[in-house]
Structure formats: C-alpha cells, structure tokens
Amino acid sequence: MSLSRPELIKPEIAGIAEYVPGKSIEDIARKYGLDPASIIKLGSNENVLGPSQKAVEAIEAHSGKVNIYPSSDASELVEAISAYTGFPAGNICASGPGMDGLLDNLMRLLISTGDEIILPVPTFSYYEVAARANGAIPVHVNLNTDLSLDADAVMKAESSRTKVIFLCSPNNPTGKQVAEEDLRRILEHTRGLVFVDEAYVEFSDHNFSHLVNEYDNIIIGRTLSKAFGLAGMRLGYGIMPAWLKQQYMKIATPFSISVPSIVAGVAALSDSAHLQKSILCAREGRDFFSKNIPFKVYESQANFVLVDVSPFKSKDVVEIFLKKGIIIRDCRSFKGAGDSFVRVTVGTGVQNEKVVEVFEEISAQV
Ligand SMILES: *Cc1c(COP(=O)(O)O)cnc(C)c1O
C-alpha cells in the first residue's frame, strides 16, 4: 500500500517553503532545560503588557455560550472597528484567523493561475504563501540599501499580469514606513490592487487609511494581534473600497470568527487606556534599544527593532540569547535579509535592560 501520494497535491504548492514561525516558549524550555516561566519571548512582536483586562472579562463572560454559532460576518465586531477607525461598515471586513485569514480570502478572490504579485523584500512571508497557493507568480523587488522602499523598482516590476502589490508599513522586519508620495505614485501607476499591511500602525506616526476614500485600488490590512494584545484570539480586519467588500463577502468563510474572539475584539477596541499604555511601552522601548544596543539599530516605527549584528552572524547571536532564556528572531528566514540581522520585540523595561546586557557581552567579544 502506498503511504504517500504527492501527485495529489496541486503543482502550485511544490515550490512553497515551509512557514518558519518565531520559536515558542515550550520549544526553548525543552531544548535548553529552562523553566518556561523564566523565558522572555521577544521573537514574535506580541504585546508584552498582555491583553486588555476588558477583553479577558468578555471572554470569561461568554464562555458558557459557545454552543451557539457566532454571527456569520462578525457584524458586532465590524461595528466596533467602524467606531474605532471612523470608516462605515461598508468599507470594513473583519477577518479570522487574524489578518492572515484576510489575506487568504483576498487571494482566493483575486488570484488566477499565472497572475503576478509584487513583493518588496525582505518582508512578512505569508503574502507569498497565500498568493502562491492560489497560483500566483511572485516577483521580488529589493529594498534600497538603507532598507527603504524602492518605489521605482516596484513600478518597473509591473507587467500586464500584475494583480496585487504588497507593501508593509511599518515593514516587518525593518520597522520602516512607506512614504505617502511613493504609495500614491504606485497606486496611480498600477493596474492592480495595492495591499498595505498596517499590522504595526498604532505604534507609528502616520497611517494610510484615508487613501481608501481617494483610490479604488487600495486595501488596508490590520490586526488586533499586536497593539491590542490579542494574538491568541486571531483577529484581523481590512479597510477597503465598498465595491471590493461586496465581492469579498461572496467568498469569505462564514462564521470564521469565534464567539470569544468577537467579544474580546469589541472589548479591546473600547479599551483605549490599554492601547495607549502599549503604544508608550513600544515607543520608549525602541528608543532605549536604539540608544543602548551596541550594534546598528534601524530606526523603527513598530514594537520591534531590526539589529545588524555584523561582524557576527544572526544564527550565533540568536543562539547566545536562547541559552540565556531570551527568544529573539533570526531574520535568515526572511527572503533577502542576509545572515546578520536579528529582530527584537520591545519588552518591558526590565526585559529591555537584559537584552541590552546580552548585546553588550556579545560586542565585547569582537
Ligand atoms: C503579525 C503580522 C501579521 C499577522 O497578523 P495576524 O492578525 O496575527 O494574522 C500580518 N502582517 C504582519 C506584517 C505581521 O507582522
């Protein structure tokens, strides 16, 4: 009997590399013989202050009601997002699991086999997975040497098959925002759609959602995983032109956001005190990192910083951190990032001081 039937898998999937997530506390505790409670997790850009207490209470209050389906389109959550963003519900799609679920639905809606997507790299890797699974051909464009977007290169990469251009602002893993002038040029030049990923926008100086009122080919992706501290609830949303939402709703997976997630999202969106505290923590921490880490730290608009650990290799630096119970991200898994970048999530004050101490010990070895 055959135990494997690879020929049953559609050919588009063959070249897709396995997704590399940040390391979990359980993995590291086991591998290095550490107490899980002592591990500091700064590898996945989660909110180190925890979730909003209001969200926790909402989840608890609804735990006895999970025998009933949620609303199919999470309309209560869409209303809360509408109040938070100022956009009417007709421009908003709530998504689960997370913004990744929004990307999956959009790719199912937009991509036919052979369509091209443009990806400035290094960037978040799931765009490519979601698009290729639907038959897209990725076209990679390098960032400028200072890691800013090369808008001219993006426009040059455009072809008659271009369907979606992915721009991440602030970009993961660089922390840099796109310039509005560049974004406008790209929106006006392309025959396709521009997906602007604003997963970290709450930590930054500006956002691009107002462009949804001006252009009919922009989609803003957002998440409650980062600033709102709800990564475990898997909540995202898109702000998009009304014509696109109408099409999107035809194919969006119904009931994809669970009852606990909906109530947690609604509660978290109303807890502006927790949001403000989280933003302040990220801003103070990234300033502390740029002043005190004895390597090149790129200026960041997010809750993490990118560090160039040259002349060391990122894999050795990450290993030194792991042995001390601190998880940071080796950026070798980002296409085009080379082998000397690490990404560090901003922690609490005490955690940030420990991070700086380890970087100081490493730099002393030069
Ligand atoms: C974390 C992250 C996401 C994913 O968000 P989820 O809502 O948790 O799926 C999307 N884009 C970027 C750039 C991210 O860093």
Short mmCIF file of C-alpha atoms and ligand atoms in Angstrom, two decimals:
data_model
loop_
_atom_site.label_atom_id
_atom_site.label_comp_id
_atom_site.label_asym_id
_atom_site.label_seq_id
_atom_site.Cartn_x
_atom_site.Cartn_y
_atom_site.Cartn_z
CA MET A 1 0.00 0.00 0.00
CA SER A 2 1.24 3.46 -0.87
CA LEU A 3 1.73 5.68 2.18
CA SER A 4 2.26 8.85 0.23
CA ARG A 5 0.52 10.42 -2.80
CA PRO A 6 2.44 13.60 -3.64
CA GLU A 7 0.87 13.59 -7.13
CA LEU A 8 -2.44 14.53 -5.48
CA ILE A 9 -1.04 17.86 -4.30
CA LYS A 10 -1.60 20.66 -6.79
CA PRO A 11 1.61 21.70 -8.56
CA GLU A 12 1.45 25.33 -7.33
CA ILE A 13 2.33 24.08 -3.84
CA ALA A 14 5.52 22.23 -4.80
CA GLY A 15 7.92 25.17 -4.52
CA ILE A 16 6.48 26.74 -1.37
CA ALA A 17 8.89 26.64 1.57
CA GLU A 18 7.55 25.69 4.97
CA TYR A 19 6.50 28.68 7.12
CA VAL A 20 9.04 29.44 9.86
CA PRO A 21 7.26 30.85 12.92
CA GLY A 22 9.01 32.54 15.86
CA LYS A 23 10.11 29.98 18.44
CA SER A 24 7.69 29.12 21.24
CA ILE A 25 8.41 29.18 24.97
CA GLU A 26 7.75 25.42 25.22
CA ASP A 27 10.27 24.59 22.44
CA ILE A 28 13.02 26.61 24.07
CA ALA A 29 12.35 25.44 27.63
CA ARG A 30 12.65 21.82 26.47
CA LYS A 31 15.70 22.32 24.28
CA TYR A 32 17.79 24.30 26.80
CA GLY A 33 16.42 22.78 30.02
CA LEU A 34 14.99 26.09 31.24
CA ASP A 35 11.97 26.89 33.41
CA PRO A 36 9.22 28.06 30.98
CA ALA A 37 8.24 30.80 33.45
CA SER A 38 11.74 32.32 33.23
CA ILE A 39 11.76 32.65 29.43
CA ILE A 40 11.45 36.09 27.85
CA LYS A 41 9.68 35.90 24.48
CA LEU A 42 10.68 38.74 22.18
CA GLY A 43 10.58 36.87 18.88
CA SER A 44 7.02 37.36 17.60
CA ASN A 45 6.16 41.03 18.29
CA GLU A 46 3.41 40.18 20.75
CA ASN A 47 2.16 42.69 23.31
CA VAL A 48 4.36 42.26 26.39
CA LEU A 49 1.79 44.01 28.61
CA GLY A 50 -0.72 41.21 27.98
CA PRO A 51 -4.31 41.50 26.77
CA SER A 52 -6.77 44.20 27.79
CA GLN A 53 -8.44 43.21 31.07
CA LYS A 54 -11.78 44.14 29.48
CA ALA A 55 -11.16 41.55 26.77
CA VAL A 56 -10.34 38.88 29.36
CA GLU A 57 -13.59 39.60 31.21
CA ALA A 58 -15.61 39.49 27.98
CA ILE A 59 -14.16 36.08 27.06
CA GLU A 60 -14.97 34.72 30.53
CA ALA A 61 -18.50 36.13 30.43
CA HIS A 62 -19.23 34.38 27.11
CA SER A 63 -17.58 31.02 27.75
CA GLY A 64 -20.94 29.39 28.52
CA LYS A 65 -22.44 30.49 25.20
CA VAL A 66 -20.14 28.75 22.76
CA ASN A 67 -22.76 26.16 21.76
CA ILE A 68 -24.27 28.89 19.53
CA TYR A 69 -22.75 29.97 16.19
CA PRO A 70 -21.35 33.49 16.07
CA SER A 71 -22.82 35.98 13.57
CA SER A 72 -21.64 34.83 10.14
CA ASP A 73 -19.89 38.12 9.30
CA ALA A 74 -18.97 39.19 12.87
CA SER A 75 -21.20 42.26 12.49
CA GLU A 76 -20.76 43.38 16.14
CA LEU A 77 -17.02 43.44 15.60
CA VAL A 78 -17.38 45.26 12.28
CA GLU A 79 -19.42 47.94 14.11
CA ALA A 80 -16.73 48.30 16.78
CA ILE A 81 -14.00 48.55 14.12
CA SER A 82 -16.11 51.14 12.34
CA ALA A 83 -16.27 53.24 15.52
CA TYR A 84 -12.52 52.84 16.08
CA THR A 85 -11.44 53.67 12.51
CA GLY A 86 -14.15 56.15 11.52
CA PHE A 87 -14.97 54.18 8.35
CA PRO A 88 -18.53 52.98 7.65
CA ALA A 89 -19.21 49.25 7.96
CA GLY A 90 -19.46 49.11 4.15
CA ASN A 91 -15.68 49.57 3.98
CA ILE A 92 -14.75 47.04 6.68
CA CYS A 93 -14.32 43.27 6.67
CA ALA A 94 -13.47 41.60 9.98
CA SER A 95 -11.32 38.54 9.48
CA GLY A 96 -10.22 35.37 11.17
CA PRO A 97 -7.91 33.69 11.76
CA GLY A 98 -6.15 37.02 12.06
CA MET A 99 -5.08 39.23 9.18
CA ASP A 100 -3.72 36.02 7.69
CA GLY A 101 -7.36 35.00 7.17
CA LEU A 102 -7.99 38.28 5.33
CA LEU A 103 -5.03 37.54 3.05
CA ASP A 104 -6.32 34.02 2.36
CA ASN A 105 -9.77 35.31 1.40
CA LEU A 106 -8.36 38.09 -0.76
CA MET A 107 -6.06 35.74 -2.65
CA ARG A 108 -8.95 33.35 -3.26
CA LEU A 109 -10.95 36.30 -4.55
CA LEU A 110 -8.27 37.87 -6.74
CA ILE A 111 -5.67 35.40 -7.97
CA SER A 112 -5.98 33.22 -11.05
CA THR A 113 -3.15 30.91 -12.08
CA GLY A 114 -0.35 32.93 -13.68
CA ASP A 115 -1.23 36.27 -12.12
CA GLU A 116 1.75 38.12 -10.70
CA ILE A 117 2.21 39.65 -7.28
CA ILE A 118 4.97 42.14 -6.44
CA LEU A 119 6.82 41.74 -3.14
CA PRO A 120 9.47 44.20 -1.94
CA VAL A 121 11.79 42.03 0.19
CA PRO A 122 12.61 41.43 2.96
CA THR A 123 9.06 41.47 4.25
CA PHE A 124 6.41 39.37 6.01
CA SER A 125 6.43 35.95 4.37
CA TYR A 126 2.79 34.91 4.45
CA TYR A 127 1.77 37.10 1.46
CA GLU A 128 3.76 34.84 -0.81
CA VAL A 129 2.39 31.61 0.65
CA ALA A 130 -1.25 32.74 0.40
CA ALA A 131 -0.81 34.03 -3.16
CA ARG A 132 1.19 31.08 -4.49
CA ALA A 133 -1.29 28.58 -3.09
CA ASN A 134 -3.78 30.21 -5.48
CA GLY A 135 -1.41 30.05 -8.46
CA ALA A 136 0.30 33.45 -8.30
CA ILE A 137 3.82 34.05 -9.56
CA PRO A 138 5.86 36.13 -7.08
CA VAL A 139 8.02 38.96 -8.44
CA HIS A 140 10.56 40.07 -5.83
CA VAL A 141 11.96 43.59 -5.68
CA ASN A 142 14.84 44.56 -3.37
CA LEU A 143 14.61 47.43 -0.90
CA ASN A 144 17.11 50.30 -1.17
CA THR A 145 20.37 49.78 0.76
CA ASP A 146 19.00 51.88 3.66
CA LEU A 147 16.05 49.41 3.69
CA SER A 148 13.53 52.00 2.45
CA LEU A 149 11.10 51.09 -0.33
CA ASP A 150 12.40 51.41 -3.89
CA ALA A 151 9.16 52.68 -5.45
CA ASP A 152 10.69 52.98 -8.92
CA ALA A 153 11.77 49.33 -8.83
CA VAL A 154 8.24 48.34 -7.75
CA MET A 155 6.74 50.21 -10.71
CA LYS A 156 9.32 48.74 -13.08
CA ALA A 157 8.32 45.24 -11.92
CA GLU A 158 4.74 45.85 -13.07
CA SER A 159 3.54 43.74 -16.01
CA SER A 160 0.25 43.04 -17.77
CA ARG A 161 -0.28 40.16 -15.27
CA THR A 162 0.29 42.21 -12.09
CA LYS A 163 -2.67 41.64 -9.75
CA VAL A 164 -1.52 42.67 -6.26
CA ILE A 165 1.39 44.73 -4.88
CA PHE A 166 2.14 44.07 -1.21
CA LEU A 167 3.51 46.95 0.86
CA CYS A 168 4.05 46.52 4.59
CA SER A 169 4.12 49.79 6.57
CA PRO A 170 5.73 49.76 9.09
CA ASN A 171 7.53 46.90 7.40
CA ASN A 172 8.26 43.65 9.19
CA PRO A 173 11.24 43.13 9.77
CA THR A 174 12.70 46.60 9.08
CA GLY A 175 10.31 48.82 11.09
CA LYS A 176 10.27 51.42 8.29
CA GLN A 177 7.15 53.12 6.91
CA VAL A 178 6.43 53.75 3.25
CA ALA A 179 6.47 57.42 2.14
CA GLU A 180 2.96 58.63 1.21
CA GLU A 181 4.25 60.14 -2.02
CA ASP A 182 5.68 56.76 -3.08
CA LEU A 183 2.46 54.97 -2.18
CA ARG A 184 0.40 57.45 -4.24
CA ARG A 185 2.71 57.04 -7.23
CA ILE A 186 2.36 53.26 -7.05
CA LEU A 187 -1.46 53.44 -6.64
CA GLU A 188 -1.72 55.68 -9.69
CA HIS A 189 0.70 53.61 -11.79
CA THR A 190 -0.53 50.06 -11.19
CA ARG A 191 -3.34 48.27 -13.00
CA GLY A 192 -3.65 46.02 -9.93
CA LEU A 193 -4.53 46.38 -6.26
CA VAL A 194 -2.18 47.58 -3.54
CA PHE A 195 -2.40 45.77 -0.21
CA VAL A 196 -0.96 47.95 2.57
CA ASP A 197 -0.24 45.87 5.68
CA GLU A 198 -0.62 48.09 8.76
CA ALA A 199 -0.17 45.39 11.42
CA TYR A 200 2.03 47.78 13.44
CA VAL A 201 0.42 51.09 12.52
CA GLU A 202 -0.72 52.01 16.05
CA PHE A 203 2.95 52.34 17.06
CA SER A 204 3.79 54.63 14.14
CA ASP A 205 3.48 58.29 13.25
CA HIS A 206 1.02 58.00 10.39
CA ASN A 207 -1.37 55.61 8.67
CA PHE A 208 -2.71 55.39 5.13
CA SER A 209 -6.37 54.54 5.72
CA HIS A 210 -7.53 57.96 4.38
CA LEU A 211 -6.39 56.84 0.92
CA VAL A 212 -9.31 54.37 0.84
CA ASN A 213 -11.51 57.44 0.28
CA GLU A 214 -9.36 58.57 -2.66
CA TYR A 215 -8.36 55.41 -4.53
CA ASP A 216 -10.45 52.44 -5.61
CA ASN A 217 -7.48 50.02 -5.65
CA ILE A 218 -6.14 50.09 -2.09
CA ILE A 219 -6.76 47.63 0.74
CA ILE A 220 -5.52 48.30 4.26
CA GLY A 221 -4.81 45.21 6.38
CA ARG A 222 -4.94 45.49 10.16
CA THR A 223 -4.74 43.13 13.12
CA LEU A 224 -5.62 43.01 16.81
CA SER A 225 -2.60 40.75 17.42
CA LYS A 226 -0.04 43.43 18.12
CA ALA A 227 -1.02 46.76 19.75
CA PHE A 228 -4.30 45.30 21.07
CA GLY A 229 -2.59 42.28 22.63
CA LEU A 230 -4.94 39.63 21.20
CA ALA A 231 -2.58 37.46 19.10
CA GLY A 232 -4.10 34.34 20.65
CA MET A 233 -7.63 35.30 19.55
CA ARG A 234 -6.64 35.52 15.85
CA LEU A 235 -8.44 38.72 14.82
CA GLY A 236 -7.79 40.95 11.84
CA TYR A 237 -9.66 43.29 9.55
CA GLY A 238 -9.46 45.02 6.22
CA ILE A 239 -10.44 48.56 5.23
CA MET A 240 -11.28 48.53 1.52
CA PRO A 241 -13.42 50.22 -1.12
CA ALA A 242 -17.13 49.29 -0.91
CA TRP A 243 -17.06 47.61 -4.37
CA LEU A 244 -14.38 45.24 -3.16
CA LYS A 245 -16.10 44.40 0.13
CA GLN A 246 -19.22 43.37 -1.81
CA GLN A 247 -17.19 40.86 -3.84
CA TYR A 248 -15.15 39.77 -0.81
CA MET A 249 -18.25 38.85 1.17
CA LYS A 250 -19.30 36.38 -1.56
CA ILE A 251 -16.33 34.13 -0.85
CA ALA A 252 -15.31 34.94 2.76
CA THR A 253 -15.50 31.88 5.01
CA PRO A 254 -18.70 32.32 7.06
CA PHE A 255 -18.55 32.10 10.90
CA SER A 256 -14.76 32.38 10.74
CA ILE A 257 -14.51 34.50 13.89
CA SER A 258 -15.41 32.66 17.08
CA VAL A 259 -17.75 33.93 19.79
CA PRO A 260 -14.90 34.52 22.30
CA SER A 261 -12.87 36.32 19.62
CA ILE A 262 -15.71 38.65 18.64
CA VAL A 263 -16.44 39.72 22.22
CA ALA A 264 -12.73 40.05 23.02
CA GLY A 265 -12.19 42.23 19.96
CA VAL A 266 -15.14 44.50 20.74
CA ALA A 267 -13.91 44.93 24.33
CA ALA A 268 -10.28 45.54 23.37
CA LEU A 269 -11.21 48.18 20.78
CA SER A 270 -13.03 50.12 23.54
CA ASP A 271 -10.08 49.96 25.96
CA SER A 272 -8.10 52.97 24.82
CA ALA A 273 -6.18 53.16 28.12
CA HIS A 274 -4.57 49.76 27.47
CA LEU A 275 -3.87 50.70 23.88
CA GLN A 276 -2.16 53.96 24.90
CA LYS A 277 -0.06 52.15 27.51
CA SER A 278 1.02 49.59 24.89
CA ILE A 279 1.98 52.30 22.41
CA LEU A 280 4.01 54.19 25.02
CA CYS A 281 5.81 50.98 26.03
CA ALA A 282 6.81 50.30 22.41
CA ARG A 283 7.95 53.86 21.73
CA GLU A 284 10.03 54.17 24.92
CA GLY A 285 11.50 50.70 24.48
CA ARG A 286 12.57 51.15 20.88
CA ASP A 287 14.26 54.47 21.80
CA PHE A 288 16.05 52.71 24.65
CA PHE A 289 17.19 49.99 22.24
CA SER A 290 18.49 52.42 19.64
CA LYS A 291 20.46 54.36 22.24
CA ASN A 292 21.88 51.36 24.09
CA ILE A 293 22.34 48.34 21.81
CA PRO A 294 26.00 48.48 20.69
CA PHE A 295 25.23 47.47 17.07
CA LYS A 296 23.48 49.19 14.19
CA VAL A 297 19.80 49.54 15.16
CA TYR A 298 17.47 50.65 12.35
CA GLU A 299 15.02 53.40 13.24
CA SER A 300 11.67 51.73 13.85
CA GLN A 301 8.02 52.81 13.76
CA ALA A 302 6.89 49.49 15.27
CA ASN A 303 7.14 47.50 18.53
CA PHE A 304 10.38 45.83 17.43
CA VAL A 305 13.78 46.83 16.14
CA LEU A 306 15.99 45.34 13.45
CA VAL A 307 19.61 44.97 14.53
CA ASP A 308 22.57 44.34 12.23
CA VAL A 309 24.93 42.20 14.34
CA SER A 310 27.86 42.27 11.88
CA PRO A 311 30.59 41.07 12.13
CA PHE A 312 28.66 38.33 13.98
CA LYS A 313 26.16 36.01 12.32
CA SER A 314 22.50 36.22 13.30
CA LYS A 315 22.28 32.49 13.99
CA ASP A 316 25.11 32.64 16.56
CA VAL A 317 23.67 35.71 18.25
CA VAL A 318 20.20 34.18 18.48
CA GLU A 319 21.74 31.04 20.00
CA ILE A 320 23.53 33.08 22.69
CA PHE A 321 20.23 34.77 23.56
CA LEU A 322 18.34 31.46 23.65
CA LYS A 323 20.83 29.93 26.08
CA LYS A 324 20.04 32.84 28.39
CA GLY A 325 16.32 32.23 28.01
CA ILE A 326 15.58 35.16 25.68
CA ILE A 327 13.84 34.44 22.37
CA ILE A 328 14.64 36.87 19.55
CA ARG A 329 14.14 36.41 15.81
CA ASP A 330 16.82 35.26 13.39
CA CYS A 331 15.93 37.06 10.13
CA ARG A 332 17.55 34.48 7.85
CA SER A 333 14.02 33.13 7.28
CA PHE A 334 13.10 36.42 5.54
CA LYS A 335 13.96 36.25 1.84
CA GLY A 336 16.59 38.85 1.00
CA ALA A 337 17.55 39.62 4.61
CA GLY A 338 21.03 38.06 4.58
CA ASP A 339 22.62 36.42 7.61
CA SER A 340 23.44 39.24 10.03
CA PHE A 341 20.01 40.64 11.00
CA VAL A 342 18.07 39.88 14.15
CA ARG A 343 14.67 41.32 15.09
CA VAL A 344 13.91 42.06 18.73
CA THR A 345 10.43 42.83 20.07
CA VAL A 346 10.36 45.67 22.58
CA GLY A 347 9.84 44.22 26.06
CA THR A 348 9.14 45.68 29.48
CA GLY A 349 11.77 47.98 30.99
CA VAL A 350 13.46 45.14 32.91
CA GLN A 351 13.42 42.84 29.87
CA ASN A 352 14.90 45.54 27.64
CA GLU A 353 17.79 46.04 30.07
CA LYS A 354 18.55 42.30 29.96
CA VAL A 355 18.52 42.37 26.16
CA VAL A 356 21.00 45.25 26.09
CA GLU A 357 23.29 43.42 28.57
CA VAL A 358 23.45 40.37 26.30
CA PHE A 359 24.23 42.52 23.24
CA GLU A 360 26.99 44.23 25.27
CA GLU A 361 28.53 40.86 26.20
CA ILE A 362 28.48 39.82 22.54
CA SER A 363 30.01 43.05 21.27
CA ALA A 364 32.79 42.74 23.85
CA GLN A 365 33.92 39.55 22.06
CA VAL A 366 34.91 41.37 18.84
C1 LIG B 1 1.89 39.73 12.83
C2 LIG B 1 1.71 40.16 11.44
C3 LIG B 1 0.56 39.86 10.70
C4 LIG B 1 -0.39 38.79 11.11
O1 LIG B 1 -1.37 39.19 11.88
P1 LIG B 1 -2.46 38.15 12.41
O2 LIG B 1 -3.62 39.04 12.53
O3 LIG B 1 -1.94 37.67 13.73
O4 LIG B 1 -2.65 37.05 11.41
C5 LIG B 1 0.39 40.40 9.44
N1 LIG B 1 1.33 41.18 8.92
C6 LIG B 1 2.46 41.46 9.56
C7 LIG B 1 3.48 42.31 8.92
C8 LIG B 1 2.71 40.94 10.82
O5 LIG B 1 3.87 41.16 11.42
#
